[in-house]
Amino acid sequence: MKPIVPLLAGLFAASALSTSALAEPATAIIHARLLTMGPVGEIADGTVILRDGKILAVGKGLAPPAGSQVIDAKGAIVTPGLFAPNTVLGVREVNSVKGTDDAKSSSSDLGAAFDPQYGLNPDTTLVPVARLGGVTRAIVVPAPGGDGEGGGADDGDGALFDGQVLAIRLAGDLLVKPRLAVAMRFGENGAGGSRGAEIGLLRARLEEVRLYKQNRAAYDRGELRDLKLSRQDLEALIPVVEGREPLLVTVHRAADIRQVLAFAREQRLKVILNGAEEGWRVAGEIAAAKVPVILNATADLPRSFEIVGASLQNAAKLRAAGVEIAIVSPDPAHRVRELRYEAGSAVAQGLPYAAALEAITIAPARIFGLADQLGSLAPGKAGDLVIWDGDPLAPRSLPTAIYVDGIAQPLRSRALDLRDRYESGDGAPR
């Protein structure tokens, strides 16, 4: 008996090919080693067909539609476009120049409702740089507010929530989907000046949201007691208290992770852990709670008292315990192109290769509720893929072609343009 999954995949592909409209010429990539990151797994000598911005068909022995642009991969690896799960791409250009930073709010009246989508800059020079690393999608997470460098907390509610999380494509007008989650921090840099104060503030503010939700008319008439949160923040947090939208909680030490998990159970909240450098110490508890983790796979230095237990084996141990993980780049703006290096480093520390590739493709899509659109090579999903000249997790490998929404992207960046401008033919600077 033939395996049912490949058989169904072939039938789906054939159906798609026979019923698709000839809206525009398709692109067919043939003779590829497809790492689909989906149920069909790896397909040797496979074909993937793109049309109208989406994947039309994936399989073995597929005939390209008439008039297709055919690209012979000659056995090269083809993966989905990589997905960076924590960036400030499009909203920050130069770290030290405030005028180029739309990643955070300094207003104490706007926390959960702060929405970076309105600051997205499609002309940012950082998107082409990140794309050259095979990254085609990213999550934009607002940076901490407050007065301190990098978002030092203040003593009030202004630093309790950082704002709205959104998804972008690394091409065109950038925005894919806003309001995927609400970001916040818990620990040394949380609101209120201490962990106990922050938990108390958070509990009180969520109670306000529930009160507002049940008494909107009274609020409009001015008959409800004074609430600390602005109306915009109250509205932004309703999906959170209803369990429709997660809290993305940046948290580091094991004890703090336990507090976040306990609070989520108490309040019946969906949460995603971000950072979790000491997550390996409580991996079983995280897995039991079915809470995903977004982490830096190479974080192993005790940069503060809350991450003295950071370990290079964090990713491997969390995955072994059954935790869904996604891996971030070493910097959320200028080094997003190094995302795959981080995944490769995790492999060197015990994370299985397939799990590492998942952590930068389908896992972020699942974590943020986008797996029906992104993250794997499957019919109907966005036409994001990368053709590699070697192992995608090896630093010396490079993309030879990158597609976003079915459109081939230029393998250029401002840095490469400057290099070519200032070097002579023999490599000497002018």
Coordinates of C-alpha atoms in Angstrom, one line a residue:
M1 CA 0.0 0.0 0.0
K2 CA 1.3 3.5 -0.9
P3 CA 1.7 6.0 2.0
I4 CA -1.5 8.0 2.1
V5 CA 0.0 11.5 2.8
P6 CA 2.2 11.6 -0.4
L7 CA -0.7 10.2 -2.4
L8 CA -3.1 12.8 -1.1
A9 CA -0.5 15.5 -1.8
G10 CA -0.2 14.3 -5.4
L11 CA -3.9 14.3 -5.9
F12 CA -4.2 17.8 -4.4
A13 CA -1.4 19.1 -6.7
A14 CA -3.0 17.5 -9.8
S15 CA -6.3 19.1 -8.9
A16 CA -4.8 22.5 -8.4
L17 CA -3.0 22.3 -11.8
S18 CA -6.1 21.2 -13.7
T19 CA -8.5 23.9 -12.2
S20 CA -6.2 27.0 -11.9
A21 CA -7.0 30.0 -14.0
L22 CA -4.4 31.3 -16.4
A23 CA -4.2 34.7 -14.7
E24 CA -0.5 35.1 -15.1
P25 CA 2.4 32.9 -16.1
A26 CA 3.4 30.4 -13.4
T27 CA 6.9 29.9 -12.1
A28 CA 8.0 26.2 -11.8
I29 CA 11.1 25.2 -9.9
I30 CA 12.1 21.7 -10.9
H31 CA 14.7 19.1 -9.9
A32 CA 14.8 20.6 -6.3
R33 CA 15.4 19.0 -3.0
L34 CA 12.3 20.3 -1.2
L35 CA 12.4 20.7 2.5
T36 CA 8.7 21.4 2.7
M37 CA 8.4 21.7 6.6
G38 CA 4.9 20.2 6.1
P39 CA 3.4 16.7 6.5
V40 CA 5.0 15.4 3.2
G41 CA 8.4 16.1 4.6
E42 CA 11.4 16.1 2.2
I43 CA 10.8 15.6 -1.5
A44 CA 13.8 14.6 -3.5
D45 CA 13.9 15.8 -7.2
G46 CA 10.7 17.7 -6.5
T47 CA 8.8 20.5 -8.2
V48 CA 7.1 23.6 -6.7
I49 CA 4.9 25.8 -8.8
L50 CA 4.0 29.4 -7.9
R51 CA 1.2 31.4 -9.4
D52 CA -0.7 34.5 -8.3
G53 CA 1.5 35.0 -5.3
K54 CA 0.8 31.6 -3.9
I55 CA 2.1 28.0 -4.1
L56 CA 0.0 26.2 -6.7
A57 CA 1.4 22.8 -6.3
V58 CA 4.2 20.8 -4.6
G59 CA 5.2 17.3 -5.5
K60 CA 7.3 14.9 -7.5
G61 CA 7.1 14.6 -11.2
L62 CA 4.7 17.5 -11.7
A63 CA 4.5 19.0 -15.2
P64 CA 4.8 22.8 -15.3
P65 CA 1.8 24.6 -16.7
A66 CA 2.1 25.8 -20.2
G67 CA 3.9 29.1 -20.5
S68 CA 5.6 28.7 -17.1
Q69 CA 9.0 30.2 -16.3
V70 CA 10.9 27.1 -15.5
I71 CA 13.9 27.2 -13.2
D72 CA 16.1 24.1 -12.9
A73 CA 17.3 23.9 -9.3
K74 CA 19.8 21.1 -10.3
G75 CA 19.3 19.3 -7.0
A76 CA 19.7 22.4 -4.8
I77 CA 17.8 22.7 -1.5
V78 CA 14.6 24.7 -1.5
T79 CA 13.0 25.8 1.7
P80 CA 10.1 28.0 2.7
G81 CA 11.2 31.6 3.3
L82 CA 12.6 32.0 6.8
F83 CA 10.4 33.6 9.5
A84 CA 12.1 35.8 12.1
P85 CA 9.8 35.8 15.2
N86 CA 11.0 39.0 17.0
T87 CA 12.3 42.0 15.1
V88 CA 11.8 45.8 14.8
L89 CA 12.2 45.7 11.0
G90 CA 10.5 48.6 9.3
V91 CA 10.1 50.6 12.5
R92 CA 13.8 51.2 13.5
E93 CA 16.6 52.2 11.2
V94 CA 19.4 53.5 13.4
N95 CA 19.5 52.4 17.0
S96 CA 21.0 55.6 18.3
V97 CA 18.9 58.0 16.3
K98 CA 15.5 58.6 18.0
G99 CA 14.0 60.1 14.8
T100 CA 14.3 56.7 13.0
D101 CA 12.8 54.7 15.9
D102 CA 9.1 54.0 15.8
A103 CA 9.4 50.8 17.8
K104 CA 8.2 52.2 21.1
S105 CA 5.9 54.7 22.8
S106 CA 7.0 57.2 25.4
S107 CA 3.4 58.0 26.3
S108 CA 2.2 56.8 29.6
D109 CA -1.4 57.0 28.2
L110 CA -0.7 54.5 25.5
G111 CA 0.5 51.0 26.3
A112 CA -1.4 48.0 25.0
A113 CA -2.9 50.1 22.2
F114 CA 0.4 51.3 20.9
D115 CA 0.5 50.0 17.3
P116 CA 3.8 50.0 15.4
Q117 CA 2.1 49.3 12.1
Y118 CA 1.6 53.1 11.6
G119 CA 5.3 53.6 11.6
L120 CA 6.2 51.0 9.1
N121 CA 8.7 52.2 6.4
P122 CA 8.7 50.2 3.2
D123 CA 11.8 52.0 2.1
T124 CA 13.9 50.9 5.1
T125 CA 17.4 49.7 4.0
L126 CA 17.3 46.9 6.6
V127 CA 14.7 44.8 4.9
P128 CA 16.8 43.9 1.8
V129 CA 19.7 43.1 4.2
A130 CA 17.6 40.7 6.2
R131 CA 16.1 39.2 3.0
L132 CA 19.6 38.3 1.8
G133 CA 19.7 35.9 4.7
G134 CA 16.6 34.1 3.3
V135 CA 14.2 35.8 5.7
T136 CA 10.9 36.6 3.9
R137 CA 8.6 37.1 6.9
A138 CA 9.0 38.6 10.3
I139 CA 7.2 39.5 13.5
V140 CA 7.5 43.1 14.7
V141 CA 7.5 43.4 18.5
P142 CA 7.3 46.8 20.0
A143 CA 10.3 47.8 22.2
P144 CA 9.9 48.6 25.8
G145 CA 8.9 52.2 26.6
G146 CA 9.9 54.3 29.5
D147 CA 12.7 56.7 29.9
G148 CA 15.7 54.4 30.1
E149 CA 17.9 53.3 27.3
G150 CA 16.4 50.3 25.7
G151 CA 13.2 50.8 27.6
G152 CA 13.9 51.2 31.2
A153 CA 10.7 50.8 33.3
D154 CA 9.1 53.6 35.1
D155 CA 7.1 53.4 38.3
G156 CA 3.6 53.5 36.8
D157 CA 1.4 51.7 34.3
G158 CA 3.1 53.2 31.3
A159 CA 5.6 50.4 31.1
L160 CA 3.2 47.6 31.9
F161 CA 2.4 46.9 28.3
D162 CA 4.7 47.6 25.3
G163 CA 2.1 47.5 22.5
Q164 CA 0.8 45.5 19.6
V165 CA 2.7 42.7 17.8
L166 CA 2.3 42.5 14.0
A167 CA 3.5 40.4 11.1
I168 CA 5.3 41.7 8.0
R169 CA 6.5 40.5 4.6
L170 CA 10.0 41.5 3.6
A171 CA 8.9 43.1 0.3
G172 CA 6.3 45.6 -1.0
D173 CA 4.2 47.4 1.6
L174 CA 5.4 45.2 4.5
L175 CA 2.2 44.8 6.6
V176 CA 0.7 41.3 6.6
K177 CA -1.4 41.2 9.8
P178 CA -1.6 43.6 12.7
R179 CA -2.7 42.9 16.3
L180 CA -1.4 39.4 16.7
A181 CA -0.5 39.7 20.4
V182 CA 0.1 42.3 23.1
A183 CA 3.7 42.6 24.3
M184 CA 4.9 43.1 27.9
R185 CA 7.7 42.2 30.2
F186 CA 8.0 40.5 33.6
G187 CA 11.1 40.6 35.8
E188 CA 13.8 43.1 36.6
N189 CA 12.6 45.7 34.0
G190 CA 8.9 45.2 34.5
A191 CA 6.4 47.8 35.6
G192 CA 5.9 49.0 39.2
G193 CA 9.5 48.6 40.4
S194 CA 9.2 45.0 41.6
R195 CA 7.8 41.7 40.5
G196 CA 5.1 41.8 43.2
A197 CA 4.0 45.2 42.2
E198 CA 3.8 44.2 38.6
I199 CA 1.7 41.2 39.2
G200 CA -0.7 43.3 41.3
L201 CA -0.8 46.0 38.6
L202 CA -1.5 43.4 35.9
R203 CA -4.2 41.7 37.8
A204 CA -5.9 45.1 38.6
R205 CA -5.7 46.3 35.0
L206 CA -7.1 43.1 33.6
E207 CA -10.0 43.4 36.1
E208 CA -10.6 46.9 34.7
V209 CA -10.7 45.5 31.2
R210 CA -13.4 43.0 32.2
L211 CA -15.3 45.7 34.0
Y212 CA -15.2 48.0 31.0
K213 CA -16.2 45.2 28.6
Q214 CA -19.3 44.4 30.6
N215 CA -20.2 48.1 31.2
R216 CA -19.4 50.0 28.0
A217 CA -22.6 52.0 28.1
A218 CA -22.0 53.1 31.7
Y219 CA -18.4 54.1 30.7
D220 CA -19.7 56.2 27.8
R221 CA -22.1 58.0 30.2
G222 CA -19.4 58.6 32.7
E223 CA -21.1 56.5 35.3
L224 CA -18.3 53.9 35.7
R225 CA -15.6 54.4 38.3
D226 CA -12.4 55.9 37.1
L227 CA -10.2 53.4 35.3
K228 CA -6.4 53.7 35.1
L229 CA -6.2 52.5 31.5
S230 CA -7.1 54.7 28.6
R231 CA -10.1 53.6 26.5
Q232 CA -7.7 52.6 23.7
D233 CA -5.8 50.3 26.0
L234 CA -9.0 48.8 27.4
E235 CA -10.2 48.0 23.9
A236 CA -6.8 46.6 22.9
L237 CA -6.8 44.2 25.9
I238 CA -10.3 42.8 25.4
P239 CA -9.1 40.1 22.9
V240 CA -6.5 39.2 25.6
V241 CA -8.9 38.6 28.4
E242 CA -11.2 36.8 26.0
G243 CA -8.4 34.4 25.1
R244 CA -8.5 35.3 21.5
E245 CA -5.1 37.0 21.5
P246 CA -2.0 36.0 23.5
L247 CA 0.2 38.1 25.7
L248 CA 3.8 37.9 24.5
V249 CA 5.7 38.1 27.8
T250 CA 9.4 38.8 27.8
V251 CA 10.7 36.8 30.9
H252 CA 14.0 35.3 31.8
R253 CA 14.6 33.5 35.1
A254 CA 13.0 30.2 36.0
A255 CA 11.1 31.6 39.0
D256 CA 9.6 34.4 36.9
I257 CA 8.6 31.9 34.2
R258 CA 6.7 29.9 36.9
Q259 CA 4.9 33.1 38.0
V260 CA 3.9 33.9 34.4
L261 CA 2.5 30.4 33.9
A262 CA 0.6 30.5 37.2
F263 CA -0.8 33.9 36.4
A264 CA -1.9 32.7 32.9
R265 CA -3.7 29.8 34.5
E266 CA -5.4 32.0 37.1
Q267 CA -6.6 34.5 34.5
R268 CA -7.2 32.0 31.7
L269 CA -4.9 33.8 29.3
K270 CA -3.0 32.6 26.3
V271 CA 0.7 33.4 26.6
I272 CA 3.9 33.2 24.6
L273 CA 7.2 33.3 26.4
N274 CA 9.9 35.5 24.9
G275 CA 13.5 35.1 26.0
A276 CA 13.2 32.4 28.7
E277 CA 16.9 31.9 29.0
E278 CA 16.4 29.8 32.1
G279 CA 13.5 27.9 30.5
W280 CA 15.5 24.7 30.4
R281 CA 15.2 24.6 34.2
V282 CA 11.4 24.5 34.1
A283 CA 11.0 22.8 30.7
G284 CA 8.5 20.2 31.9
E285 CA 6.2 22.9 33.4
I286 CA 6.3 24.9 30.2
A287 CA 5.5 21.9 28.1
A288 CA 2.7 20.9 30.4
A289 CA 1.2 24.3 30.1
K290 CA 1.4 24.0 26.3
V291 CA 3.1 27.4 26.1
P292 CA 5.5 28.2 23.2
V293 CA 8.9 29.9 23.6
I294 CA 10.7 32.4 21.4
L295 CA 14.4 32.3 22.3
N296 CA 17.9 33.4 21.5
A297 CA 19.7 30.1 20.9
T298 CA 23.2 31.5 21.6
A299 CA 22.3 33.4 24.8
D300 CA 24.7 32.0 27.4
L301 CA 26.2 35.0 29.2
P302 CA 24.9 36.2 32.7
R303 CA 24.2 39.7 31.5
S304 CA 21.9 40.3 34.5
F305 CA 20.9 38.6 37.7
E306 CA 17.8 37.1 36.1
I307 CA 19.7 35.2 33.4
V308 CA 22.6 33.7 35.4
G309 CA 21.4 30.3 34.4
A310 CA 21.4 30.9 30.6
S311 CA 22.6 27.9 28.6
L312 CA 23.5 27.1 25.0
Q313 CA 21.5 23.9 25.5
N314 CA 18.3 25.8 26.2
A315 CA 16.7 25.2 22.8
A316 CA 17.6 21.5 22.7
K317 CA 16.3 20.9 26.2
L318 CA 13.1 22.8 25.7
R319 CA 12.4 20.9 22.5
A320 CA 13.2 17.6 24.0
A321 CA 10.6 18.3 26.7
G322 CA 8.0 18.9 24.1
V323 CA 8.0 22.7 24.0
E324 CA 7.3 24.5 20.7
I325 CA 10.2 26.8 20.1
A326 CA 11.1 29.5 17.6
I327 CA 14.6 31.0 17.3
V328 CA 15.3 34.7 17.0
S329 CA 18.2 36.6 15.3
P330 CA 21.0 38.1 17.5
D331 CA 19.7 41.6 16.9
P332 CA 16.1 42.6 16.0
A333 CA 17.1 45.1 13.3
H334 CA 20.6 45.0 11.8
R335 CA 21.4 41.3 12.1
V336 CA 18.1 39.6 11.2
R337 CA 19.9 38.1 8.2
E338 CA 21.8 35.9 10.7
L339 CA 18.7 34.1 11.8
R340 CA 19.8 30.9 10.2
Y341 CA 23.2 31.0 11.9
E342 CA 21.4 31.0 15.3
A343 CA 19.5 27.9 14.2
G344 CA 22.7 26.2 13.1
S345 CA 24.4 27.0 16.4
A346 CA 21.4 25.3 18.2
V347 CA 22.1 22.2 16.1
A348 CA 25.7 22.2 17.3
Q349 CA 24.3 22.2 20.9
G350 CA 22.0 19.3 20.5
L351 CA 18.8 20.5 18.7
P352 CA 17.9 18.2 15.9
Y353 CA 18.4 19.7 12.4
A354 CA 14.7 19.4 11.5
A355 CA 13.7 21.1 14.7
A356 CA 16.1 23.9 14.1
L357 CA 14.7 24.5 10.6
E358 CA 11.2 24.3 12.0
A359 CA 12.1 27.0 14.6
I360 CA 12.8 29.5 11.8
T361 CA 10.0 28.5 9.4
I362 CA 6.7 26.8 10.4
A363 CA 7.1 27.1 14.2
P364 CA 6.8 31.0 14.3
A365 CA 3.9 30.7 11.9
R366 CA 2.1 28.3 14.3
I367 CA 2.9 30.3 17.4
F368 CA 1.3 33.4 15.9
G369 CA -1.6 31.7 14.3
L370 CA -0.4 32.1 10.7
A371 CA 0.4 28.5 9.8
D372 CA -2.5 28.3 7.4
Q373 CA -0.8 30.9 5.3
L374 CA 2.9 30.7 5.9
G375 CA 5.9 28.6 7.1
S376 CA 5.8 25.6 4.8
L377 CA 5.8 24.6 1.1
A378 CA 2.2 23.6 0.6
P379 CA -0.6 24.4 -2.0
G380 CA -2.5 27.6 -1.1
K381 CA 0.2 29.1 1.1
A382 CA 2.1 32.3 0.3
G383 CA 4.7 31.9 -2.4
D384 CA 7.7 32.4 -0.2
L385 CA 10.7 30.2 -0.8
V386 CA 14.4 30.2 -1.0
I387 CA 16.8 28.3 -3.3
W388 CA 20.1 27.7 -1.6
D389 CA 23.6 26.9 -2.9
G390 CA 24.2 24.6 0.1
D391 CA 23.0 23.8 3.6
P392 CA 20.7 26.6 4.6
L393 CA 22.0 26.5 8.2
A394 CA 25.7 26.6 7.1
P395 CA 27.1 30.2 7.3
R396 CA 29.0 29.9 4.0
S397 CA 25.8 28.9 2.1
L398 CA 23.9 31.6 0.3
P399 CA 20.5 32.0 -1.4
T400 CA 20.6 31.9 -5.2
A401 CA 16.9 32.9 -5.5
I402 CA 14.4 34.4 -3.1
Y403 CA 10.7 34.6 -3.7
V404 CA 8.2 36.6 -1.6
D405 CA 4.5 36.2 -2.6
G406 CA 5.7 34.4 -5.7
I407 CA 7.8 37.3 -6.9
A408 CA 11.6 37.0 -7.3
Q409 CA 13.4 39.5 -5.2
P410 CA 16.7 41.2 -6.1
L411 CA 19.8 39.8 -4.4
R412 CA 20.9 43.3 -3.5
S413 CA 21.2 45.6 -0.5
R414 CA 22.5 49.0 0.2
A415 CA 25.6 47.5 1.7
L416 CA 26.3 45.6 -1.5
D417 CA 25.6 48.6 -3.6
L418 CA 28.1 50.7 -1.6
R419 CA 30.7 47.9 -1.8
D420 CA 30.4 47.8 -5.6
R421 CA 30.5 51.6 -5.8
Y422 CA 33.7 52.0 -3.8
E423 CA 35.7 49.0 -5.0
S424 CA 37.6 48.8 -8.2
G425 CA 37.7 45.8 -10.4
D426 CA 40.7 44.3 -8.5
G427 CA 39.0 44.8 -5.1
A428 CA 41.1 47.8 -4.0
P429 CA 39.1 50.7 -2.6
R430 CA 38.9 53.9 -4.7

